Coordinates of C-alpha atoms in Angstrom, one line a residue:
M17 CA -14.9 4.3 -18.8
N18 CA -17.7 3.1 -21.0
I19 CA -17.4 -0.2 -22.8
H20 CA -19.4 -1.6 -25.7
E21 CA -22.0 -4.3 -25.4
Y22 CA -19.8 -7.0 -26.9
Q23 CA -17.1 -6.2 -24.4
A24 CA -19.6 -6.2 -21.5
K25 CA -20.8 -9.7 -22.5
E26 CA -17.3 -11.0 -22.7
L27 CA -16.8 -9.7 -19.2
L28 CA -20.1 -11.2 -17.9
A29 CA -19.4 -14.6 -19.5
K30 CA -15.9 -14.6 -17.8
H31 CA -17.7 -14.4 -14.5
G32 CA -20.2 -17.1 -15.2
A33 CA -23.2 -15.2 -16.6
P34 CA -25.1 -17.0 -19.5
V35 CA -24.8 -14.9 -22.7
P36 CA -25.7 -15.7 -26.3
A37 CA -22.8 -16.5 -28.6
G38 CA -21.6 -13.6 -30.6
H39 CA -18.8 -11.9 -32.4
A40 CA -17.8 -8.2 -32.9
A41 CA -17.3 -6.9 -36.5
M42 CA -15.5 -3.8 -37.9
S43 CA -16.9 -4.1 -41.4
V44 CA -19.9 -5.6 -43.3
D45 CA -17.8 -8.5 -44.5
E46 CA -16.7 -9.2 -40.9
A47 CA -20.4 -9.1 -39.8
V48 CA -21.3 -11.7 -42.4
A49 CA -18.3 -13.9 -41.4
A50 CA -19.4 -13.6 -37.7
A51 CA -22.9 -14.8 -38.6
E52 CA -21.5 -17.7 -40.5
K53 CA -19.7 -18.9 -37.4
L54 CA -23.0 -19.0 -35.5
P55 CA -25.6 -21.8 -35.9
G56 CA -28.6 -19.7 -36.8
P57 CA -31.3 -19.8 -38.2
L58 CA -31.8 -16.4 -36.5
W59 CA -29.2 -13.7 -35.9
V60 CA -29.3 -10.3 -34.3
V61 CA -27.2 -7.5 -35.7
K62 CA -26.5 -4.7 -33.2
A63 CA -24.9 -1.3 -33.7
Q64 CA -22.2 -0.7 -31.1
I65 CA -22.3 2.9 -29.7
H66 CA -22.1 4.2 -26.2
A67 CA -25.8 5.0 -25.9
G68 CA -29.0 3.3 -25.0
G69 CA -32.2 3.1 -27.0
R70 CA -30.5 1.7 -30.1
G71 CA -33.3 -0.5 -31.1
K72 CA -35.8 2.4 -31.2
G73 CA -33.3 4.8 -32.8
H74 CA -33.0 5.8 -36.4
F75 CA -30.1 6.4 -38.9
K76 CA -29.7 9.9 -40.3
E77 CA -28.7 8.6 -43.7
L78 CA -31.6 6.2 -44.1
P79 CA -35.2 6.9 -45.2
E80 CA -37.7 7.8 -42.6
G81 CA -39.3 4.7 -41.1
S82 CA -36.2 2.5 -41.5
K83 CA -35.3 0.1 -38.7
G84 CA -33.1 1.0 -35.8
G85 CA -29.8 -0.2 -34.5
V86 CA -30.8 -3.6 -33.3
R87 CA -32.2 -5.9 -36.0
L88 CA -33.3 -9.5 -36.4
A89 CA -32.0 -11.4 -39.5
K90 CA -33.4 -14.6 -40.8
S91 CA -30.7 -15.2 -43.4
I92 CA -27.1 -14.5 -44.0
E93 CA -28.1 -12.1 -46.7
E94 CA -30.3 -10.2 -44.3
V95 CA -27.3 -9.9 -42.0
R96 CA -25.4 -8.3 -44.8
E97 CA -28.2 -5.9 -45.6
H98 CA -28.6 -4.8 -41.9
A99 CA -24.8 -4.4 -41.5
S100 CA -24.6 -2.3 -44.7
D101 CA -27.4 -0.1 -43.3
M102 CA -25.6 0.5 -40.0
M103 CA -21.8 0.5 -40.6
G104 CA -20.5 4.0 -41.0
N105 CA -23.9 5.7 -40.6
T106 CA -25.1 7.9 -37.8
L107 CA -27.5 6.4 -35.2
V108 CA -29.7 8.8 -33.3
T109 CA -31.2 7.5 -30.1
I110 CA -33.0 9.1 -27.1
Q111 CA -29.6 9.3 -25.4
T112 CA -27.4 10.6 -28.2
G113 CA -29.1 13.9 -28.9
D114 CA -29.9 15.0 -32.4
E115 CA -26.3 14.7 -33.6
G116 CA -26.3 11.0 -33.1
K117 CA -23.2 8.7 -33.1
E118 CA -21.4 7.1 -36.0
V119 CA -21.4 3.3 -36.0
Q120 CA -17.9 1.9 -36.3
R121 CA -18.5 -1.5 -34.8
L122 CA -21.2 -4.2 -35.0
Y123 CA -22.1 -7.1 -32.8
V124 CA -23.6 -10.2 -34.4
T125 CA -25.2 -12.7 -32.0
D126 CA -27.3 -15.8 -32.0
G127 CA -31.0 -15.1 -32.1
V128 CA -33.1 -16.7 -29.4
D129 CA -36.8 -17.0 -28.9
I130 CA -37.6 -14.8 -25.9
D131 CA -40.5 -15.6 -23.6
E132 CA -40.0 -12.9 -21.0
E133 CA -37.8 -9.8 -20.6
F134 CA -36.5 -8.3 -17.3
Y135 CA -34.1 -5.6 -16.2
L136 CA -31.2 -6.2 -13.8
A137 CA -28.4 -3.8 -12.9
L138 CA -25.8 -3.2 -10.2
L139 CA -24.7 0.4 -9.5
V140 CA -23.2 2.6 -6.9
D141 CA -25.9 4.4 -4.9
R142 CA -24.6 7.9 -4.7
A143 CA -26.7 8.7 -1.7
T144 CA -25.2 5.9 0.4
G145 CA -22.0 5.0 -1.4
R146 CA -23.1 1.4 -1.3
I147 CA -23.7 -1.0 -4.2
A148 CA -27.3 -1.4 -5.1
I149 CA -29.2 -4.0 -7.1
V150 CA -32.0 -2.6 -9.4
A151 CA -34.5 -5.2 -10.7
S152 CA -37.6 -4.8 -12.7
P153 CA -40.0 -7.1 -14.6
E154 CA -40.2 -4.5 -17.3
G155 CA -37.1 -5.4 -19.4
G156 CA -36.2 -4.3 -22.9
M157 CA -37.4 -0.7 -22.1
D158 CA -35.8 2.5 -20.9
I159 CA -35.6 1.9 -17.1
E160 CA -35.8 5.7 -16.4
Q161 CA -39.1 5.7 -18.3
V162 CA -40.4 2.7 -16.3
A163 CA -39.4 4.4 -13.1
H164 CA -41.3 7.5 -14.2
D165 CA -44.4 5.7 -15.4
A166 CA -44.6 2.8 -13.0
P167 CA -42.2 3.3 -10.0
E168 CA -43.7 0.3 -8.2
K169 CA -42.2 -1.9 -10.9
V170 CA -38.6 -0.9 -10.1
H171 CA -37.1 -2.6 -7.0
T172 CA -33.8 -1.6 -5.3
F173 CA -31.8 -3.7 -2.8
T174 CA -28.7 -2.3 -1.1
I175 CA -25.7 -4.5 -0.4
D176 CA -23.9 -4.1 2.9
P177 CA -20.2 -3.7 2.2
A178 CA -19.4 -5.6 5.4
T179 CA -21.1 -8.8 4.2
G180 CA -21.2 -8.4 0.4
L181 CA -23.8 -10.2 -1.7
M182 CA -25.9 -12.6 0.4
P183 CA -28.3 -15.4 -0.6
H184 CA -31.3 -13.3 0.4
H185 CA -30.3 -10.8 -2.3
G186 CA -30.8 -13.5 -5.0
R187 CA -34.2 -14.4 -3.5
S188 CA -35.2 -10.8 -3.5
V189 CA -34.3 -10.3 -7.1
A190 CA -36.2 -13.5 -8.1
A191 CA -39.3 -12.3 -6.2
A192 CA -39.1 -8.8 -7.8
L193 CA -39.0 -10.4 -11.2
G194 CA -41.9 -12.8 -10.4
L195 CA -39.7 -15.9 -10.9
E196 CA -40.1 -19.2 -9.0
G197 CA -38.4 -22.6 -9.0
S198 CA -35.5 -23.2 -11.3
L199 CA -35.9 -19.8 -12.9
A200 CA -35.6 -18.2 -9.4
K201 CA -32.3 -20.1 -8.9
Q202 CA -31.0 -19.0 -12.2
A203 CA -31.9 -15.4 -11.4
A204 CA -29.9 -15.7 -8.2
K205 CA -26.9 -17.1 -10.1
V206 CA -27.0 -14.3 -12.7
T207 CA -27.1 -11.8 -9.8
A208 CA -24.1 -13.4 -8.3
S209 CA -22.2 -13.3 -11.6
L210 CA -23.1 -9.7 -12.0
Y211 CA -21.8 -8.9 -8.6
K212 CA -18.5 -10.8 -9.2
A213 CA -18.0 -8.8 -12.4
F214 CA -18.8 -5.6 -10.7
I215 CA -16.3 -6.1 -7.9
A216 CA -13.6 -7.5 -10.2
T217 CA -13.7 -4.5 -12.5
D218 CA -14.4 -1.8 -9.8
A219 CA -17.4 -0.8 -11.9
S220 CA -19.8 2.0 -11.3
Q221 CA -22.7 0.4 -13.1
I222 CA -23.4 -2.9 -14.9
E223 CA -26.7 -3.4 -16.6
I224 CA -28.5 -6.3 -18.4
N225 CA -31.4 -5.0 -20.4
P226 CA -33.0 -7.2 -21.3
L227 CA -32.3 -10.2 -19.0
A228 CA -34.3 -12.8 -21.0
V229 CA -36.0 -16.1 -20.4
S230 CA -36.1 -18.2 -23.5
G231 CA -37.8 -21.5 -24.3

């Protein structure tokens, strides 16, 4: 079963992962109301479909060159404009095919100043049947493209089912992301939260892209 981003973030927050505040919306007015509940002054309006590449996608119904399905808003009025562009329209991404998918839900979150972006995921390794951690310093991008163009930047660590997640896994993730000190400790905590959520939900894959460091 696939779940939307807002549902995934609720799940991760439940298991201790730090996520930006946000609210789901089923209409333009609900999106505006969601933004008004958040402190601002920046908001992010995100189309909710079961496909990656939303930010670089395009809407069939909008003029060529229009923005994609993840947009930054600097005012409540911009939130309304972006929500109006997305709701009910068809978002085409690298994963949807040419037919695209209709946007029926939005997710409005607090905007944050991002210093660095990373990739972190847990999945079931089909070759071994074990849970694997995948980490990369190249976040905010299609991980399959990164693996193709720069495979040395994608790091995989297998978890022994007899012992589960161990402290060395957190250290390995931090090293793979190039993090030290307090950021390394935070990366280890996020990895542990991701693992808890993975086990609790009997998931096949949980992905954070991007995992961000903000000032």
